[in-house]
């Protein structure tokens, strides 16, 4: 099977992933359930490795940090029985918490500045900007605001569970490698045949691991190229993949 590396600008680092998990679990950032968050974090890192995503060493360092904090929190507190004085241990989460709070503060400030910039561009006239397609500059590759790479990894984990529990065990026969470019074309053709949109799971008709991985990477690449957008109406709802108007016009 060919290997594909997909790197997206929305992949902002391990602290961003931790904030995503804390928000998803709807827990207080000042009282992080380390055991639960660590387990979920490791699942994400495993999914990144399976998909050959650019999981930098900083993600592995954070995984080791979480495991260290988890092990410290499992140890009993230090007590002095002779003097009957309880020695209060420093919370092992404290250093990580301070980093998270600081990161969250700067991220919210950056989002606030971005919103101000959008408001300003809507209120004040400026000279038209014509993109120079011949300059060779890369197109912006940010995911739509509605969904993040972490949400896509959530969907990938759900997909693996559906396949694991619903597909019968069959003898594996090795076939030809699947080209990601061909799979991208197939996804666009499928969307075009279904009024330009499809449920995320419907794009995975086959349950072979090779087909699942290449299809998932093909969707990420289409998002990066702004040929599709992914929308989730509510948390934990199925993602809907839409073919973009620009791509429909180009056809």
mmCIF file with all atom_site columns, N, CA, C and O in Angstrom, residues 40-72:
data_model
loop_
_atom_site.group_PDB
_atom_site.id
_atom_site.type_symbol
_atom_site.label_atom_id
_atom_site.label_alt_id
_atom_site.label_comp_id
_atom_site.label_asym_id
_atom_site.label_entity_id
_atom_site.label_seq_id
_atom_site.pdbx_PDB_ins_code
_atom_site.Cartn_x
_atom_site.Cartn_y
_atom_site.Cartn_z
_atom_site.occupancy
_atom_site.B_iso_or_equiv
_atom_site.pdbx_formal_charge
_atom_site.auth_seq_id
_atom_site.auth_comp_id
_atom_site.auth_asym_id
_atom_site.auth_atom_id
_atom_site.pdbx_PDB_model_num
ATOM 1   N N  . UNK A 1 40 ? -8.189 9.219  25.613 1.00 0.00 ? 40 UNK A N  1
ATOM 2   C CA . UNK A 1 40 ? -8.692 9.783  24.361 1.00 0.00 ? 40 UNK A CA 1
ATOM 3   C C  . UNK A 1 40 ? -7.553 10.371 23.536 1.00 0.00 ? 40 UNK A C  1
ATOM 4   O O  . UNK A 1 40 ? -7.537 10.243 22.307 1.00 0.00 ? 40 UNK A O  1
ATOM 5   N N  . UNK A 1 41 ? -6.609 11.030 24.188 1.00 0.00 ? 41 UNK A N  1
ATOM 6   C CA . UNK A 1 41 ? -5.463 11.621 23.491 1.00 0.00 ? 41 UNK A CA 1
ATOM 7   C C  . UNK A 1 41 ? -4.656 10.537 22.778 1.00 0.00 ? 41 UNK A C  1
ATOM 8   O O  . UNK A 1 41 ? -4.269 10.698 21.615 1.00 0.00 ? 41 UNK A O  1
ATOM 9   N N  . UNK A 1 42 ? -4.413 9.423  23.459 1.00 0.00 ? 42 UNK A N  1
ATOM 10  C CA . UNK A 1 42 ? -3.643 8.333  22.860 1.00 0.00 ? 42 UNK A CA 1
ATOM 11  C C  . UNK A 1 42 ? -4.373 7.737  21.661 1.00 0.00 ? 42 UNK A C  1
ATOM 12  O O  . UNK A 1 42 ? -3.741 7.304  20.692 1.00 0.00 ? 42 UNK A O  1
ATOM 13  N N  . UNK A 1 43 ? -5.710 7.710  21.696 1.00 0.00 ? 43 UNK A N  1
ATOM 14  C CA . UNK A 1 43 ? -6.485 7.227  20.561 1.00 0.00 ? 43 UNK A CA 1
ATOM 15  C C  . UNK A 1 43 ? -6.273 8.131  19.342 1.00 0.00 ? 43 UNK A C  1
ATOM 16  O O  . UNK A 1 43 ? -6.150 7.651  18.208 1.00 0.00 ? 43 UNK A O  1
ATOM 17  N N  . UNK A 1 44 ? -6.240 9.441  19.582 1.00 0.00 ? 44 UNK A N  1
ATOM 18  C CA . UNK A 1 44 ? -6.007 10.389 18.490 1.00 0.00 ? 44 UNK A CA 1
ATOM 19  C C  . UNK A 1 44 ? -4.618 10.185 17.894 1.00 0.00 ? 44 UNK A C  1
ATOM 20  O O  . UNK A 1 44 ? -4.448 10.161 16.671 1.00 0.00 ? 44 UNK A O  1
ATOM 21  N N  . UNK A 1 45 ? -3.600 10.053 18.755 1.00 0.00 ? 45 UNK A N  1
ATOM 22  C CA . UNK A 1 45 ? -2.228 9.876  18.268 1.00 0.00 ? 45 UNK A CA 1
ATOM 23  C C  . UNK A 1 45 ? -2.125 8.590  17.453 1.00 0.00 ? 45 UNK A C  1
ATOM 24  O O  . UNK A 1 45 ? -1.471 8.545  16.405 1.00 0.00 ? 45 UNK A O  1
ATOM 25  N N  . UNK A 1 46 ? -2.786 7.526  17.931 1.00 0.00 ? 46 UNK A N  1
ATOM 26  C CA . UNK A 1 46 ? -2.777 6.263  17.188 1.00 0.00 ? 46 UNK A CA 1
ATOM 27  C C  . UNK A 1 46 ? -3.432 6.432  15.812 1.00 0.00 ? 46 UNK A C  1
ATOM 28  O O  . UNK A 1 46 ? -2.938 5.924  14.804 1.00 0.00 ? 46 UNK A O  1
ATOM 29  N N  . UNK A 1 47 ? -4.541 7.175  15.778 1.00 0.00 ? 47 UNK A N  1
ATOM 30  C CA . UNK A 1 47 ? -5.223 7.416  14.498 1.00 0.00 ? 47 UNK A CA 1
ATOM 31  C C  . UNK A 1 47 ? -4.325 8.209  13.555 1.00 0.00 ? 47 UNK A C  1
ATOM 32  O O  . UNK A 1 47 ? -4.265 7.929  12.352 1.00 0.00 ? 47 UNK A O  1
ATOM 33  N N  . UNK A 1 48 ? -3.608 9.212  14.077 1.00 0.00 ? 48 UNK A N  1
ATOM 34  C CA . UNK A 1 48 ? -2.682 9.991  13.246 1.00 0.00 ? 48 UNK A CA 1
ATOM 35  C C  . UNK A 1 48 ? -1.615 9.089  12.632 1.00 0.00 ? 48 UNK A C  1
ATOM 36  O O  . UNK A 1 48 ? -1.269 9.217  11.453 1.00 0.00 ? 48 UNK A O  1
ATOM 37  N N  . UNK A 1 49 ? -1.091 8.158  13.450 1.00 0.00 ? 49 UNK A N  1
ATOM 38  C CA . UNK A 1 49 ? -0.040 7.270  12.963 1.00 0.00 ? 49 UNK A CA 1
ATOM 39  C C  . UNK A 1 49 ? -0.587 6.307  11.918 1.00 0.00 ? 49 UNK A C  1
ATOM 40  O O  . UNK A 1 49 ? 0.075  6.019  10.925 1.00 0.00 ? 49 UNK A O  1
ATOM 41  N N  . UNK A 1 50 ? -1.802 5.812  12.129 1.00 0.00 ? 50 UNK A N  1
ATOM 42  C CA . UNK A 1 50 ? -2.423 4.911  11.161 1.00 0.00 ? 50 UNK A CA 1
ATOM 43  C C  . UNK A 1 50 ? -2.602 5.594  9.808  1.00 0.00 ? 50 UNK A C  1
ATOM 44  O O  . UNK A 1 50 ? -2.448 4.966  8.755  1.00 0.00 ? 50 UNK A O  1
ATOM 45  N N  . UNK A 1 51 ? -2.950 6.871  9.844  1.00 0.00 ? 51 UNK A N  1
ATOM 46  C CA . UNK A 1 51 ? -3.252 7.610  8.617  1.00 0.00 ? 51 UNK A CA 1
ATOM 47  C C  . UNK A 1 51 ? -2.027 8.278  8.008  1.00 0.00 ? 51 UNK A C  1
ATOM 48  O O  . UNK A 1 51 ? -2.150 9.020  7.030  1.00 0.00 ? 51 UNK A O  1
ATOM 49  N N  . UNK A 1 52 ? -0.852 8.045  8.612  1.00 0.00 ? 52 UNK A N  1
ATOM 50  C CA . UNK A 1 52 ? 0.379  8.647  8.101  1.00 0.00 ? 52 UNK A CA 1
ATOM 51  C C  . UNK A 1 52 ? 0.300  10.168 8.108  1.00 0.00 ? 52 UNK A C  1
ATOM 52  O O  . UNK A 1 52 ? 0.908  10.830 7.265  1.00 0.00 ? 52 UNK A O  1
ATOM 53  N N  . UNK A 1 53 ? -0.496 10.734 9.032  1.00 0.00 ? 53 UNK A N  1
ATOM 54  C CA . UNK A 1 53 ? -0.532 12.190 9.156  1.00 0.00 ? 53 UNK A CA 1
ATOM 55  C C  . UNK A 1 53 ? 0.767  12.662 9.801  1.00 0.00 ? 53 UNK A C  1
ATOM 56  O O  . UNK A 1 53 ? 1.504  11.892 10.406 1.00 0.00 ? 53 UNK A O  1
ATOM 57  N N  . UNK A 1 54 ? 1.015  13.958 9.673  1.00 0.00 ? 54 UNK A N  1
ATOM 58  C CA . UNK A 1 54 ? 2.263  14.514 10.175 1.00 0.00 ? 54 UNK A CA 1
ATOM 59  C C  . UNK A 1 54 ? 2.164  14.689 11.686 1.00 0.00 ? 54 UNK A C  1
ATOM 60  O O  . UNK A 1 54 ? 2.044  15.792 12.194 1.00 0.00 ? 54 UNK A O  1
ATOM 61  N N  . UNK A 1 55 ? 2.211  13.561 12.414 1.00 0.00 ? 55 UNK A N  1
ATOM 62  C CA . UNK A 1 55 ? 2.151  13.608 13.876 1.00 0.00 ? 55 UNK A CA 1
ATOM 63  C C  . UNK A 1 55 ? 3.554  13.893 14.397 1.00 0.00 ? 55 UNK A C  1
ATOM 64  O O  . UNK A 1 55 ? 4.386  12.997 14.549 1.00 0.00 ? 55 UNK A O  1
ATOM 65  N N  . UNK A 1 56 ? 3.846  15.155 14.648 1.00 0.00 ? 56 UNK A N  1
ATOM 66  C CA . UNK A 1 56 ? 5.185  15.569 15.043 1.00 0.00 ? 56 UNK A CA 1
ATOM 67  C C  . UNK A 1 56 ? 5.535  14.999 16.413 1.00 0.00 ? 56 UNK A C  1
ATOM 68  O O  . UNK A 1 56 ? 4.677  14.542 17.174 1.00 0.00 ? 56 UNK A O  1
ATOM 69  N N  . UNK A 1 57 ? 6.837  15.039 16.735 1.00 0.00 ? 57 UNK A N  1
ATOM 70  C CA . UNK A 1 57 ? 7.315  14.471 17.991 1.00 0.00 ? 57 UNK A CA 1
ATOM 71  C C  . UNK A 1 57 ? 6.691  15.152 19.199 1.00 0.00 ? 57 UNK A C  1
ATOM 72  O O  . UNK A 1 57 ? 6.576  14.540 20.262 1.00 0.00 ? 57 UNK A O  1
ATOM 73  N N  . UNK A 1 58 ? 6.241  16.411 19.049 1.00 0.00 ? 58 UNK A N  1
ATOM 74  C CA . UNK A 1 58 ? 5.650  17.125 20.179 1.00 0.00 ? 58 UNK A CA 1
ATOM 75  C C  . UNK A 1 58 ? 4.378  16.425 20.666 1.00 0.00 ? 58 UNK A C  1
ATOM 76  O O  . UNK A 1 58 ? 4.050  16.476 21.857 1.00 0.00 ? 58 UNK A O  1
ATOM 77  N N  . UNK A 1 59 ? 3.660  15.746 19.769 1.00 0.00 ? 59 UNK A N  1
ATOM 78  C CA . UNK A 1 59 ? 2.472  15.004 20.181 1.00 0.00 ? 59 UNK A CA 1
ATOM 79  C C  . UNK A 1 59 ? 2.860  13.806 21.047 1.00 0.00 ? 59 UNK A C  1
ATOM 80  O O  . UNK A 1 59 ? 2.171  13.465 22.007 1.00 0.00 ? 59 UNK A O  1
ATOM 81  N N  . UNK A 1 60 ? 3.971  13.165 20.703 1.00 0.00 ? 60 UNK A N  1
ATOM 82  C CA . UNK A 1 60 ? 4.440  12.025 21.483 1.00 0.00 ? 60 UNK A CA 1
ATOM 83  C C  . UNK A 1 60 ? 4.979  12.483 22.833 1.00 0.00 ? 60 UNK A C  1
ATOM 84  O O  . UNK A 1 60 ? 4.804  11.801 23.845 1.00 0.00 ? 60 UNK A O  1
ATOM 85  N N  . UNK A 1 61 ? 5.630  13.643 22.857 1.00 0.00 ? 61 UNK A N  1
ATOM 86  C CA . UNK A 1 61 ? 6.121  14.198 24.125 1.00 0.00 ? 61 UNK A CA 1
ATOM 87  C C  . UNK A 1 61 ? 4.943  14.494 25.057 1.00 0.00 ? 61 UNK A C  1
ATOM 88  O O  . UNK A 1 61 ? 4.983  14.195 26.253 1.00 0.00 ? 61 UNK A O  1
ATOM 89  N N  . UNK A 1 62 ? 3.867  15.081 24.495 1.00 0.00 ? 62 UNK A N  1
ATOM 90  C CA . UNK A 1 62 ? 2.690  15.367 25.309 1.00 0.00 ? 62 UNK A CA 1
ATOM 91  C C  . UNK A 1 62 ? 2.046  14.077 25.819 1.00 0.00 ? 62 UNK A C  1
ATOM 92  O O  . UNK A 1 62 ? 1.565  14.018 26.959 1.00 0.00 ? 62 UNK A O  1
ATOM 93  N N  . UNK A 1 63 ? 2.046  13.042 24.980 1.00 0.00 ? 63 UNK A N  1
ATOM 94  C CA . UNK A 1 63 ? 1.497  11.751 25.408 1.00 0.00 ? 63 UNK A CA 1
ATOM 95  C C  . UNK A 1 63 ? 2.280  11.221 26.614 1.00 0.00 ? 63 UNK A C  1
ATOM 96  O O  . UNK A 1 63 ? 1.690  10.729 27.585 1.00 0.00 ? 63 UNK A O  1
ATOM 97  N N  . UNK A 1 64 ? 3.611  11.330 26.550 1.00 0.00 ? 64 UNK A N  1
ATOM 98  C CA . UNK A 1 64 ? 4.443  10.886 27.675 1.00 0.00 ? 64 UNK A CA 1
ATOM 99  C C  . UNK A 1 64 ? 4.181  11.728 28.919 1.00 0.00 ? 64 UNK A C  1
ATOM 100 O O  . UNK A 1 64 ? 4.140  11.204 30.051 1.00 0.00 ? 64 UNK A O  1
ATOM 101 N N  . UNK A 1 65 ? 3.969  13.027 28.722 1.00 0.00 ? 65 UNK A N  1
ATOM 102 C CA . UNK A 1 65 ? 3.671  13.919 29.855 1.00 0.00 ? 65 UNK A CA 1
ATOM 103 C C  . UNK A 1 65 ? 2.359  13.533 30.525 1.00 0.00 ? 65 UNK A C  1
ATOM 104 O O  . UNK A 1 65 ? 2.266  13.471 31.758 1.00 0.00 ? 65 UNK A O  1
ATOM 105 N N  . UNK A 1 66 ? 1.334  13.254 29.724 1.00 0.00 ? 66 UNK A N  1
ATOM 106 C CA . UNK A 1 66 ? 0.038  12.860 30.271 1.00 0.00 ? 66 UNK A CA 1
ATOM 107 C C  . UNK A 1 66 ? 0.133  11.543 31.036 1.00 0.00 ? 66 UNK A C  1
ATOM 108 O O  . UNK A 1 66 ? -0.475 11.385 32.111 1.00 0.00 ? 66 UNK A O  1
ATOM 109 N N  . UNK A 1 67 ? 0.891  10.599 30.499 1.00 0.00 ? 67 UNK A N  1
ATOM 110 C CA . UNK A 1 67 ? 1.051  9.309  31.184 1.00 0.00 ? 67 UNK A CA 1
ATOM 111 C C  . UNK A 1 67 ? 1.795  9.492  32.509 1.00 0.00 ? 67 UNK A C  1
ATOM 112 O O  . UNK A 1 67 ? 1.469  8.831  33.504 1.00 0.00 ? 67 UNK A O  1
ATOM 113 N N  . UNK A 1 68 ? 2.781  10.397 32.512 1.00 0.00 ? 68 UNK A N  1
ATOM 114 C CA . UNK A 1 68 ? 3.514  10.667 33.750 1.00 0.00 ? 68 UNK A CA 1
ATOM 115 C C  . UNK A 1 68 ? 2.586  11.292 34.798 1.00 0.00 ? 68 UNK A C  1
ATOM 116 O O  . UNK A 1 68 ? 2.594  10.908 35.974 1.00 0.00 ? 68 UNK A O  1
ATOM 117 N N  . UNK A 1 69 ? 1.772  12.267 34.384 1.00 0.00 ? 69 UNK A N  1
ATOM 118 C CA . UNK A 1 69 ? 0.828  12.903 35.302 1.00 0.00 ? 69 UNK A CA 1
ATOM 119 C C  . UNK A 1 69 ? -0.168 11.881 35.827 1.00 0.00 ? 69 UNK A C  1
ATOM 120 O O  . UNK A 1 69 ? -0.486 11.836 37.035 1.00 0.00 ? 69 UNK A O  1
ATOM 121 N N  . UNK A 1 70 ? -0.667 11.024 34.936 1.00 0.00 ? 70 UNK A N  1
ATOM 122 C CA . UNK A 1 70 ? -1.635 9.989  35.327 1.00 0.00 ? 70 UNK A CA 1
ATOM 123 C C  . UNK A 1 70 ? -1.031 9.060  36.375 1.00 0.00 ? 70 UNK A C  1
ATOM 124 O O  . UNK A 1 70 ? -1.685 8.726  37.378 1.00 0.00 ? 70 UNK A O  1
ATOM 125 N N  . UNK A 1 71 ? 0.233  8.641  36.174 1.00 0.00 ? 71 UNK A N  1
ATOM 126 C CA . UNK A 1 71 ? 0.879  7.737  37.128 1.00 0.00 ? 71 UNK A CA 1
ATOM 127 C C  . UNK A 1 71 ? 1.094  8.413  38.478 1.00 0.00 ? 71 UNK A C  1
ATOM 128 O O  . UNK A 1 71 ? 0.920  7.792  39.536 1.00 0.00 ? 71 UNK A O  1
ATOM 129 N N  . UNK A 1 72 ? 1.457  9.705  38.470 1.00 0.00 ? 72 UNK A N  1
ATOM 130 C CA . UNK A 1 72 ? 1.652  10.427 39.734 1.00 0.00 ? 72 UNK A CA 1
ATOM 131 C C  . UNK A 1 72 ? 0.345  10.550 40.514 1.00 0.00 ? 72 UNK A C  1
ATOM 132 O O  . UNK A 1 72 ? 0.333  10.467 41.752 1.00 0.00 ? 72 UNK A O  1
#
